[in-house]
Amino acid sequence: MSEQENRKPAAGAKKPAAKKPVQRPAVRKTAPKQPEHGKLYDVLNAQPKPEEAPQTPVRNVMLRNAVTGMILTVLSCIGIWSLVQQGRNYYQQKRAEDPYQSAMTQCILPLAVMDAHSFASPDDLSDEAFLTAAIWAFITDGGLADYPSETDLCTVPAKTIIAAGNARFGTNRTPTCQTIGFTDSIRFYFDAEQKAYLLPSDPKYFGYLPDITSYTEKDGIYTVHASYRPEQPSWYPSEAPIVRETIYTLTQSGSTWQILSLDTGEPEAESTAEPAETTTATTKKATKN
């Protein structure tokens, strides 16, 4: 044996440390290589890149904004107009619900239709003006329904017409009855033999309509402010214009309203206004009689 092999370790000597095993680096596995036809498939199915949209010129943007602003302005104006119309309709509906105002309107309607002149008292009215107002009061109150006729004319006793006038003015007049009218086409004929008036059975008239704007009361006397507007179809887009402002003085006797005076803003004079237009057929029939 050799000398090194026979050499024993000395007493108290440390044993040599054991050697650590050497770690080998891990081998990274790679994916199998794709065949060449896979690349061709990817090329054929590749999505094209979207083209960038051209930038809008600043001038076009400003024009578009201007047009949009104009449209919004028009829509806003329409909305405001609709709101105003709704408010006006609501106000008119509230006024129509006033029983006094409705009765007052019906009371002054005959004088608005005939466009009567100013008077300080019913006694200042001429017989012609009184009878004209009486006939229109009889017609507008629906009195013709009590005198049915198979012709174009209704025969109404003169005393009935006079009673309608006295009820409207609170008077006790006995006027001289006569044919009322100023032209051949617009007349209410008086039949002296029958002591009756020949009135159209279906009158068609085009006159002013009163629109009461306000009224006040003191000691049973009502001061009524009314605007005259020409009659026009209900489908007309705008409200009829005001042609005259009037002031009536009214009083109430039981359930009947009576006219005491009228101020149209014009000097008091005898009425020369023509009654509202009647039908041509009515005129021809009345002329024959």
PDB file of C-alpha atoms in Angstrom:
ATOM      1  CA  MET A   1       0.000   0.000   0.000  1.00  0.00           C
ATOM      2  CA  SER A   2       1.184   3.445  -0.610  1.00  0.00           C
ATOM      3  CA  GLU A   3       2.117   5.876   1.975  1.00  0.00           C
ATOM      4  CA  GLN A   4      -0.851   8.127   1.467  1.00  0.00           C
ATOM      5  CA  GLU A   5      -3.333   5.295   1.773  1.00  0.00           C
ATOM      6  CA  ASN A   6      -1.763   3.981   4.979  1.00  0.00           C
ATOM      7  CA  ARG A   7      -1.705   7.456   6.503  1.00  0.00           C
ATOM      8  CA  LYS A   8      -4.356   7.705   9.155  1.00  0.00           C
ATOM      9  CA  PRO A   9      -5.898  10.977  10.144  1.00  0.00           C
ATOM     10  CA  ALA A  10      -4.534  12.468  13.253  1.00  0.00           C
ATOM     11  CA  ALA A  11      -6.574  12.488  16.388  1.00  0.00           C
ATOM     12  CA  GLY A  12      -8.915  15.532  16.540  1.00  0.00           C
ATOM     13  CA  ALA A  13      -8.598  16.302  12.808  1.00  0.00           C
ATOM     14  CA  LYS A  14     -11.842  17.330  10.864  1.00  0.00           C
ATOM     15  CA  LYS A  15     -13.142  15.226   8.077  1.00  0.00           C
ATOM     16  CA  PRO A  16     -13.176  16.823   4.643  1.00  0.00           C
ATOM     17  CA  ALA A  17     -16.603  18.235   3.568  1.00  0.00           C
ATOM     18  CA  ALA A  18     -18.578  16.250   1.035  1.00  0.00           C
ATOM     19  CA  LYS A  19     -18.799  17.773  -2.452  1.00  0.00           C
ATOM     20  CA  LYS A  20     -22.225  19.189  -3.593  1.00  0.00           C
ATOM     21  CA  PRO A  21     -23.702  17.711  -6.748  1.00  0.00           C
ATOM     22  CA  VAL A  22     -23.407  19.968  -9.787  1.00  0.00           C
ATOM     23  CA  GLN A  23     -26.840  21.247 -11.093  1.00  0.00           C
ATOM     24  CA  ARG A  24     -27.200  21.318 -14.829  1.00  0.00           C
ATOM     25  CA  PRO A  25     -29.100  24.220 -16.428  1.00  0.00           C
ATOM     26  CA  ALA A  26     -32.655  23.426 -17.549  1.00  0.00           C
ATOM     27  CA  VAL A  27     -33.116  22.983 -21.221  1.00  0.00           C
ATOM     28  CA  ARG A  28     -35.869  25.337 -22.660  1.00  0.00           C
ATOM     29  CA  LYS A  29     -38.227  23.582 -24.966  1.00  0.00           C
ATOM     30  CA  THR A  30     -39.164  25.414 -28.125  1.00  0.00           C
ATOM     31  CA  ALA A  31     -42.517  25.184 -29.961  1.00  0.00           C
ATOM     32  CA  PRO A  32     -42.481  23.083 -33.045  1.00  0.00           C
ATOM     33  CA  LYS A  33     -41.920  25.026 -36.157  1.00  0.00           C
ATOM     34  CA  GLN A  34     -45.131  25.752 -38.104  1.00  0.00           C
ATOM     35  CA  PRO A  35     -45.289  24.635 -41.664  1.00  0.00           C
ATOM     36  CA  GLU A  36     -44.961  27.196 -44.399  1.00  0.00           C
ATOM     37  CA  HIS A  37     -48.639  27.004 -45.426  1.00  0.00           C
ATOM     38  CA  GLY A  38     -49.620  28.584 -42.014  1.00  0.00           C
ATOM     39  CA  LYS A  39     -47.905  31.815 -42.975  1.00  0.00           C
ATOM     40  CA  LEU A  40     -49.807  31.942 -46.262  1.00  0.00           C
ATOM     41  CA  TYR A  41     -53.131  31.469 -44.381  1.00  0.00           C
ATOM     42  CA  ASP A  42     -52.311  34.336 -42.032  1.00  0.00           C
ATOM     43  CA  VAL A  43     -51.511  36.600 -44.949  1.00  0.00           C
ATOM     44  CA  LEU A  44     -54.765  35.806 -46.744  1.00  0.00           C
ATOM     45  CA  ASN A  45     -56.954  36.331 -43.635  1.00  0.00           C
ATOM     46  CA  ALA A  46     -55.219  39.378 -42.284  1.00  0.00           C
ATOM     47  CA  GLN A  47     -57.641  42.349 -41.640  1.00  0.00           C
ATOM     48  CA  PRO A  48     -56.718  45.532 -43.485  1.00  0.00           C
ATOM     49  CA  LYS A  49     -55.908  48.489 -41.302  1.00  0.00           C
ATOM     50  CA  PRO A  50     -58.696  51.137 -41.320  1.00  0.00           C
ATOM     51  CA  GLU A  51     -57.889  54.206 -43.275  1.00  0.00           C
ATOM     52  CA  GLU A  52     -57.679  57.389 -41.288  1.00  0.00           C
ATOM     53  CA  ALA A  53     -60.629  59.749 -41.945  1.00  0.00           C
ATOM     54  CA  PRO A  54     -59.613  62.983 -43.547  1.00  0.00           C
ATOM     55  CA  GLN A  55     -59.738  65.931 -41.195  1.00  0.00           C
ATOM     56  CA  THR A  56     -62.811  68.184 -41.642  1.00  0.00           C
ATOM     57  CA  PRO A  57     -61.892  71.691 -42.678  1.00  0.00           C
ATOM     58  CA  VAL A  58     -62.527  74.358 -40.047  1.00  0.00           C
ATOM     59  CA  ARG A  59     -64.889  76.222 -42.399  1.00  0.00           C
ATOM     60  CA  ASN A  60     -67.208  73.209 -42.715  1.00  0.00           C
ATOM     61  CA  VAL A  61     -67.294  72.809 -38.948  1.00  0.00           C
ATOM     62  CA  MET A  62     -68.294  76.446 -38.483  1.00  0.00           C
ATOM     63  CA  LEU A  63     -71.003  76.154 -41.145  1.00  0.00           C
ATOM     64  CA  ARG A  64     -72.418  73.028 -39.541  1.00  0.00           C
ATOM     65  CA  ASN A  65     -72.492  74.682 -36.127  1.00  0.00           C
ATOM     66  CA  ALA A  66     -74.232  77.736 -37.587  1.00  0.00           C
ATOM     67  CA  VAL A  67     -76.948  75.619 -39.238  1.00  0.00           C
ATOM     68  CA  THR A  68     -77.462  73.659 -36.025  1.00  0.00           C
ATOM     69  CA  GLY A  69     -77.783  76.886 -34.072  1.00  0.00           C
ATOM     70  CA  MET A  70     -80.389  78.242 -36.488  1.00  0.00           C
ATOM     71  CA  ILE A  71     -82.447  75.060 -36.231  1.00  0.00           C
ATOM     72  CA  LEU A  72     -82.344  75.159 -32.431  1.00  0.00           C
ATOM     73  CA  THR A  73     -83.352  78.835 -32.484  1.00  0.00           C
ATOM     74  CA  VAL A  74     -86.373  78.104 -34.698  1.00  0.00           C
ATOM     75  CA  LEU A  75     -87.431  75.229 -32.450  1.00  0.00           C
ATOM     76  CA  SER A  76     -87.095  77.470 -29.405  1.00  0.00           C
ATOM     77  CA  CYS A  77     -89.293  80.138 -31.023  1.00  0.00           C
ATOM     78  CA  ILE A  78     -91.924  77.516 -31.851  1.00  0.00           C
ATOM     79  CA  GLY A  79     -91.852  76.300 -28.267  1.00  0.00           C
ATOM     80  CA  ILE A  80     -92.259  79.821 -26.878  1.00  0.00           C
ATOM     81  CA  TRP A  81     -95.131  80.530 -29.293  1.00  0.00           C
ATOM     82  CA  SER A  82     -96.877  77.310 -28.249  1.00  0.00           C
ATOM     83  CA  LEU A  83     -96.453  78.236 -24.591  1.00  0.00           C
ATOM     84  CA  VAL A  84     -97.939  81.680 -25.191  1.00  0.00           C
ATOM     85  CA  GLN A  85    -100.891  80.162 -27.070  1.00  0.00           C
ATOM     86  CA  GLN A  86    -101.538  77.713 -24.256  1.00  0.00           C
ATOM     87  CA  GLY A  87    -101.459  80.537 -21.739  1.00  0.00           C
ATOM     88  CA  ARG A  88    -103.838  82.615 -23.835  1.00  0.00           C
ATOM     89  CA  ASN A  89    -106.246  79.701 -24.262  1.00  0.00           C
ATOM     90  CA  TYR A  90    -106.126  79.048 -20.525  1.00  0.00           C
ATOM     91  CA  TYR A  91    -106.869  82.716 -19.810  1.00  0.00           C
ATOM     92  CA  GLN A  92    -109.769  82.762 -22.276  1.00  0.00           C
ATOM     93  CA  GLN A  93    -111.141  79.561 -20.802  1.00  0.00           C
ATOM     94  CA  LYS A  94    -111.029  81.058 -17.329  1.00  0.00           C
ATOM     95  CA  ARG A  95    -112.794  84.166 -18.581  1.00  0.00           C
ATOM     96  CA  ALA A  96    -115.449  82.051 -20.312  1.00  0.00           C
ATOM     97  CA  GLU A  97    -116.164  80.334 -17.000  1.00  0.00           C
ATOM     98  CA  ASP A  98    -117.208  83.698 -15.503  1.00  0.00           C
ATOM     99  CA  PRO A  99    -121.047  83.659 -15.658  1.00  0.00           C
ATOM    100  CA  TYR A 100    -121.244  87.462 -15.435  1.00  0.00           C
ATOM    101  CA  GLN A 101    -118.895  87.954 -18.344  1.00  0.00           C
ATOM    102  CA  SER A 102    -120.755  85.455 -20.536  1.00  0.00           C
ATOM    103  CA  ALA A 103    -124.098  87.156 -19.810  1.00  0.00           C
ATOM    104  CA  MET A 104    -122.613  90.609 -20.432  1.00  0.00           C
ATOM    105  CA  THR A 105    -121.201  89.503 -23.772  1.00  0.00           C
ATOM    106  CA  GLN A 106    -124.602  88.200 -24.843  1.00  0.00           C
ATOM    107  CA  CYS A 107    -126.202  91.462 -23.731  1.00  0.00           C
ATOM    108  CA  ILE A 108    -123.965  93.787 -25.776  1.00  0.00           C
ATOM    109  CA  LEU A 109    -123.698  91.485 -28.809  1.00  0.00           C
ATOM    110  CA  PRO A 110    -126.564  93.147 -30.791  1.00  0.00           C
ATOM    111  CA  LEU A 111    -124.945  96.583 -30.532  1.00  0.00           C
ATOM    112  CA  ALA A 112    -121.581  95.166 -31.600  1.00  0.00           C
ATOM    113  CA  VAL A 113    -123.134  93.451 -34.626  1.00  0.00           C
ATOM    114  CA  MET A 114    -124.860  96.652 -35.774  1.00  0.00           C
ATOM    115  CA  ASP A 115    -121.818  98.770 -34.794  1.00  0.00           C
ATOM    116  CA  ALA A 116    -123.971 101.211 -32.832  1.00  0.00           C
ATOM    117  CA  HIS A 117    -122.843 104.766 -32.149  1.00  0.00           C
ATOM    118  CA  SER A 118    -122.300 106.281 -28.723  1.00  0.00           C
ATOM    119  CA  PHE A 119    -125.278 107.266 -26.584  1.00  0.00           C
ATOM    120  CA  ALA A 120    -125.519 108.518 -23.019  1.00  0.00           C
ATOM    121  CA  SER A 121    -129.005 107.075 -22.450  1.00  0.00           C
ATOM    122  CA  PRO A 122    -131.327 104.683 -24.327  1.00  0.00           C
ATOM    123  CA  ASP A 123    -133.750 107.593 -24.692  1.00  0.00           C
ATOM    124  CA  ASP A 124    -131.193 109.270 -26.967  1.00  0.00           C
ATOM    125  CA  LEU A 125    -131.578 106.501 -29.561  1.00  0.00           C
ATOM    126  CA  SER A 126    -133.665 107.206 -32.626  1.00  0.00           C
ATOM    127  CA  ASP A 127    -136.567 104.885 -33.432  1.00  0.00           C
ATOM    128  CA  GLU A 128    -134.532 103.403 -36.255  1.00  0.00           C
ATOM    129  CA  ALA A 129    -131.519 102.703 -34.040  1.00  0.00           C
ATOM    130  CA  PHE A 130    -133.755 101.311 -31.291  1.00  0.00           C
ATOM    131  CA  LEU A 131    -135.589  98.961 -33.671  1.00  0.00           C
ATOM    132  CA  THR A 132    -132.333  97.826 -35.299  1.00  0.00           C
ATOM    133  CA  ALA A 133    -130.902  96.926 -31.889  1.00  0.00           C
ATOM    134  CA  ALA A 134    -134.192  95.254 -30.933  1.00  0.00           C
ATOM    135  CA  ILE A 135    -134.203  93.066 -34.061  1.00  0.00           C
ATOM    136  CA  TRP A 136    -130.598  91.964 -33.544  1.00  0.00           C
ATOM    137  CA  ALA A 137    -131.300  91.296 -29.867  1.00  0.00           C
ATOM    138  CA  PHE A 138    -134.236  89.112 -30.911  1.00  0.00           C
ATOM    139  CA  ILE A 139    -132.100  87.235 -33.474  1.00  0.00           C
ATOM    140  CA  THR A 140    -128.973  86.749 -31.324  1.00  0.00           C
ATOM    141  CA  ASP A 141    -131.072  85.540 -28.373  1.00  0.00           C
ATOM    142  CA  GLY A 142    -132.503  82.748 -30.542  1.00  0.00           C
ATOM    143  CA  GLY A 143    -136.008  84.177 -30.837  1.00  0.00           C
ATOM    144  CA  LEU A 144    -136.423  82.933 -34.418  1.00  0.00           C
ATOM    145  CA  ALA A 145    -136.740  79.376 -33.097  1.00  0.00           C
ATOM    146  CA  ASP A 146    -140.245  80.257 -31.853  1.00  0.00           C
ATOM    147  CA  TYR A 147    -141.344  81.245 -35.383  1.00  0.00           C
ATOM    148  CA  PRO A 148    -140.622  78.302 -37.699  1.00  0.00           C
ATOM    149  CA  SER A 149    -141.134  78.895 -41.394  1.00  0.00           C
ATOM    150  CA  GLU A 150    -140.993  76.804 -44.546  1.00  0.00           C
ATOM    151  CA  THR A 151    -139.766  79.797 -46.535  1.00  0.00           C
ATOM    152  CA  ASP A 152    -136.725  82.024 -46.270  1.00  0.00           C
ATOM    153  CA  LEU A 153    -138.615  84.514 -44.093  1.00  0.00           C
ATOM    154  CA  CYS A 154    -140.174  84.473 -40.654  1.00  0.00           C
ATOM    155  CA  THR A 155    -143.092  86.715 -39.796  1.00  0.00           C
ATOM    156  CA  VAL A 156    -142.509  88.157 -36.332  1.00  0.00           C
ATOM    157  CA  PRO A 157    -145.064  90.504 -34.712  1.00  0.00           C
ATOM    158  CA  ALA A 158    -143.750  94.021 -34.252  1.00  0.00           C
ATOM    159  CA  LYS A 159    -144.781  94.029 -30.598  1.00  0.00           C
ATOM    160  CA  THR A 160    -142.436  91.077 -30.021  1.00  0.00           C
ATOM    161  CA  ILE A 161    -139.551  93.034 -31.538  1.00  0.00           C
ATOM    162  CA  ILE A 162    -140.370  96.119 -29.459  1.00  0.00           C
ATOM    163  CA  ALA A 163    -140.552  93.988 -26.305  1.00  0.00           C
ATOM    164  CA  ALA A 164    -137.080  92.597 -27.050  1.00  0.00           C
ATOM    165  CA  GLY A 165    -135.711  96.134 -27.385  1.00  0.00           C
ATOM    166  CA  ASN A 166    -137.317  97.379 -24.163  1.00  0.00           C
ATOM    167  CA  ALA A 167    -135.980  94.364 -22.299  1.00  0.00           C
ATOM    168  CA  ARG A 168    -132.470  95.048 -23.580  1.00  0.00           C
ATOM    169  CA  PHE A 169    -132.471  98.765 -22.693  1.00  0.00           C
ATOM    170  CA  GLY A 170    -134.766  98.745 -19.663  1.00  0.00           C
ATOM    171  CA  THR A 171    -137.167 101.179 -21.335  1.00  0.00           C
ATOM    172  CA  ASN A 172    -140.862 101.354 -22.136  1.00  0.00           C
ATOM    173  CA  ARG A 173    -140.745 102.832 -25.622  1.00  0.00           C
ATOM    174  CA  THR A 174    -143.370 102.611 -28.354  1.00  0.00           C
ATOM    175  CA  PRO A 175    -141.390 103.489 -31.488  1.00  0.00           C
ATOM    176  CA  THR A 176    -142.864 104.009 -34.908  1.00  0.00           C
ATOM    177  CA  CYS A 177    -142.247 100.758 -36.792  1.00  0.00           C
ATOM    178  CA  GLN A 178    -140.671 101.058 -40.210  1.00  0.00           C
ATOM    179  CA  THR A 179    -138.563  99.157 -42.715  1.00  0.00           C
ATOM    180  CA  ILE A 180    -134.982  99.182 -41.504  1.00  0.00           C
ATOM    181  CA  GLY A 181    -132.067  99.280 -43.884  1.00  0.00           C
ATOM    182  CA  PHE A 182    -129.998 101.515 -46.085  1.00  0.00           C
ATOM    183  CA  THR A 183    -129.590  99.499 -49.285  1.00  0.00           C
ATOM    184  CA  ASP A 184    -131.770  97.205 -51.369  1.00  0.00           C
ATOM    185  CA  SER A 185    -129.707  94.181 -50.333  1.00  0.00           C
ATOM    186  CA  ILE A 186    -129.712  94.797 -46.566  1.00  0.00           C
ATOM    187  CA  ARG A 187    -133.137  95.479 -45.089  1.00  0.00           C
ATOM    188  CA  PHE A 188    -135.574  94.260 -42.459  1.00  0.00           C
ATOM    189  CA  TYR A 189    -139.006  94.781 -43.988  1.00  0.00           C
ATOM    190  CA  PHE A 190    -142.031  95.904 -41.991  1.00  0.00           C
ATOM    191  CA  ASP A 191    -145.452  94.686 -43.112  1.00  0.00           C
ATOM    192  CA  ALA A 192    -147.882  97.393 -42.032  1.00  0.00           C
ATOM    193  CA  GLU A 193    -150.962  95.253 -42.743  1.00  0.00           C
ATOM    194  CA  GLN A 194    -149.806  92.391 -40.543  1.00  0.00           C
ATOM    195  CA  LYS A 195    -147.975  94.718 -38.143  1.00  0.00           C
ATOM    196  CA  ALA A 196    -145.053  92.353 -38.320  1.00  0.00           C
ATOM    197  CA  TYR A 197    -141.446  92.258 -39.430  1.00  0.00           C
ATOM    198  CA  LEU A 198    -140.174  89.903 -42.122  1.00  0.00           C
ATOM    199  CA  LEU A 199    -136.916  88.476 -40.828  1.00  0.00           C
ATOM    200  CA  PRO A 200    -134.620  85.895 -42.480  1.00  0.00           C
ATOM    201  CA  SER A 201    -135.266  82.417 -41.125  1.00  0.00           C
ATOM    202  CA  ASP A 202    -131.551  81.598 -41.325  1.00  0.00           C
ATOM    203  CA  PRO A 203    -129.741  84.927 -40.938  1.00  0.00           C
ATOM    204  CA  LYS A 204    -126.117  85.146 -41.973  1.00  0.00           C
ATOM    205  CA  TYR A 205    -124.316  88.202 -40.748  1.00  0.00           C
ATOM    206  CA  PHE A 206    -120.735  89.382 -40.667  1.00  0.00           C
ATOM    207  CA  GLY A 207    -120.237  91.880 -37.887  1.00  0.00           C
ATOM    208  CA  TYR A 208    -118.027  92.660 -34.938  1.00  0.00           C
ATOM    209  CA  LEU A 209    -117.844  90.353 -31.956  1.00  0.00           C
ATOM    210  CA  PRO A 210    -117.365  91.897 -28.493  1.00  0.00           C
ATOM    211  CA  ASP A 211    -114.503  90.683 -26.328  1.00  0.00           C
ATOM    212  CA  ILE A 212    -114.889  91.857 -22.728  1.00  0.00           C
ATOM    213  CA  THR A 213    -111.464  92.618 -21.287  1.00  0.00           C
ATOM    214  CA  SER A 214    -112.507  93.883 -17.846  1.00  0.00           C
ATOM    215  CA  TYR A 215    -115.427  95.176 -15.813  1.00  0.00           C
ATOM    216  CA  THR A 216    -116.023  96.891 -12.489  1.00  0.00           C
ATOM    217  CA  GLU A 217    -119.133  97.253 -10.331  1.00  0.00           C
ATOM    218  CA  LYS A 218    -120.279 100.112  -8.111  1.00  0.00           C
ATOM    219  CA  ASP A 219    -123.737 100.428  -6.562  1.00  0.00           C
ATOM    220  CA  GLY A 220    -125.188  97.914  -9.017  1.00  0.00           C
ATOM    221  CA  ILE A 221    -123.787  99.712 -12.082  1.00  0.00           C
ATOM    222  CA  TYR A 222    -121.258  97.766 -14.160  1.00  0.00           C
ATOM    223  CA  THR A 223    -118.650  99.533 -16.273  1.00  0.00           C
ATOM    224  CA  VAL A 224    -117.623  97.091 -18.986  1.00  0.00           C
ATOM    225  CA  HIS A 225    -114.619  97.499 -21.287  1.00  0.00           C
ATOM    226  CA  ALA A 226    -115.020  95.552 -24.529  1.00  0.00           C
ATOM    227  CA  SER A 227    -112.914  95.247 -27.671  1.00  0.00           C
ATOM    228  CA  TYR A 228    -114.527  94.789 -31.075  1.00  0.00           C
ATOM    229  CA  ARG A 229    -112.973  92.162 -33.314  1.00  0.00           C
ATOM    230  CA  PRO A 230    -114.151  91.099 -36.792  1.00  0.00           C
ATOM    231  CA  GLU A 231    -115.560  87.608 -37.015  1.00  0.00           C
ATOM    232  CA  GLN A 232    -113.227  85.071 -38.625  1.00  0.00           C
ATOM    233  CA  PRO A 233    -112.984  81.263 -38.954  1.00  0.00           C
ATOM    234  CA  SER A 234    -111.895  79.366 -35.840  1.00  0.00           C
ATOM    235  CA  TRP A 235    -109.088  77.654 -37.762  1.00  0.00           C
ATOM    236  CA  TYR A 236    -107.439  80.992 -38.589  1.00  0.00           C
ATOM    237  CA  PRO A 237    -103.865  80.873 -37.207  1.00  0.00           C
ATOM    238  CA  SER A 238    -103.908  84.248 -35.432  1.00  0.00           C
ATOM    239  CA  GLU A 239    -106.392  86.180 -33.339  1.00  0.00           C
ATOM    240  CA  ALA A 240    -108.536  88.759 -35.082  1.00  0.00           C
ATOM    241  CA  PRO A 241    -107.251  92.326 -34.721  1.00  0.00           C
ATOM    242  CA  ILE A 242    -108.955  94.866 -32.485  1.00  0.00           C
ATOM    243  CA  VAL A 243    -110.835  97.464 -34.528  1.00  0.00           C
ATOM    244  CA  ARG A 244    -112.474  99.418 -31.706  1.00  0.00           C
ATOM    245  CA  GLU A 245    -112.413  99.861 -27.942  1.00  0.00           C
ATOM    246  CA  THR A 246    -115.771 100.500 -26.279  1.00  0.00           C
ATOM    247  CA  ILE A 247    -117.112 101.157 -22.791  1.00  0.00           C
ATOM    248  CA  TYR A 248    -120.600  99.973 -21.827  1.00  0.00           C
ATOM    249  CA  THR A 249    -122.609 100.783 -18.747  1.00  0.00           C
ATOM    250  CA  LEU A 250    -124.842  97.901 -17.708  1.00  0.00           C
ATOM    251  CA  THR A 251    -127.179  97.020 -14.894  1.00  0.00           C
ATOM    252  CA  GLN A 252    -128.880  93.816 -13.857  1.00  0.00           C
ATOM    253  CA  SER A 253    -132.599  93.498 -13.245  1.00  0.00           C
ATOM    254  CA  GLY A 254    -133.228  90.042 -11.871  1.00  0.00           C
ATOM    255  CA  SER A 255    -131.655  87.689 -14.394  1.00  0.00           C
ATOM    256  CA  THR A 256    -131.829  90.245 -17.235  1.00  0.00           C
ATOM    257  CA  TRP A 257    -128.942  92.511 -18.192  1.00  0.00           C
ATOM    258  CA  GLN A 258    -129.758  95.966 -19.534  1.00  0.00           C
ATOM    259  CA  ILE A 259    -127.677  98.520 -21.437  1.00  0.00           C
ATOM    260  CA  LEU A 260    -127.610 102.045 -20.001  1.00  0.00           C
ATOM    261  CA  SER A 261    -125.018 103.743 -22.213  1.00  0.00           C
ATOM    262  CA  LEU A 262    -122.316 103.159 -24.807  1.00  0.00           C
ATOM    263  CA  ASP A 263    -119.074 105.030 -25.454  1.00  0.00           C
ATOM    264  CA  THR A 264    -117.246 104.122 -28.665  1.00  0.00           C
ATOM    265  CA  GLY A 265    -114.771 106.989 -28.502  1.00  0.00           C
ATOM    266  CA  GLU A 266    -116.658 108.831 -31.238  1.00  0.00           C
ATOM    267  CA  PRO A 267    -119.045 111.785 -30.974  1.00  0.00           C
ATOM    268  CA  GLU A 268    -122.631 110.847 -30.273  1.00  0.00           C
ATOM    269  CA  ALA A 269    -124.660 110.805 -33.463  1.00  0.00           C
ATOM    270  CA  GLU A 270    -127.631 109.129 -35.018  1.00  0.00           C
ATOM    271  CA  SER A 271    -126.718 105.650 -36.141  1.00  0.00           C
ATOM    272  CA  THR A 272    -126.078 105.323 -39.862  1.00  0.00           C
ATOM    273  CA  ALA A 273    -124.482 101.888 -39.682  1.00  0.00           C
ATOM    274  CA  GLU A 274    -126.007  99.235 -41.878  1.00  0.00           C
ATOM    275  CA  PRO A 275    -127.303  96.029 -40.333  1.00  0.00           C
ATOM    276  CA  ALA A 276    -125.165  92.998 -40.878  1.00  0.00           C
ATOM    277  CA  GLU A 277    -125.399  91.253 -44.210  1.00  0.00           C
ATOM    278  CA  THR A 278    -128.296  88.873 -44.863  1.00  0.00           C
ATOM    279  CA  THR A 279    -128.553  86.236 -47.546  1.00  0.00           C
ATOM    280  CA  THR A 280    -129.330  87.164 -51.151  1.00  0.00           C
ATOM    281  CA  ALA A 281    -132.255  84.734 -51.224  1.00  0.00           C
ATOM    282  CA  THR A 282    -133.762  86.493 -48.232  1.00  0.00           C
ATOM    283  CA  THR A 283    -133.483  89.862 -49.925  1.00  0.00           C
ATOM    284  CA  LYS A 284    -135.201  88.674 -53.096  1.00  0.00           C
ATOM    285  CA  LYS A 285    -138.040  87.089 -51.150  1.00  0.00           C
ATOM    286  CA  ALA A 286    -138.544  90.207 -49.073  1.00  0.00           C
ATOM    287  CA  THR A 287    -138.551  92.401 -52.190  1.00  0.00           C
ATOM    288  CA  LYS A 288    -141.371  90.358 -53.742  1.00  0.00           C
ATOM    289  CA  ASN A 289    -143.507  90.742 -50.632  1.00  0.00           C
TER     290      ASN A 289
END
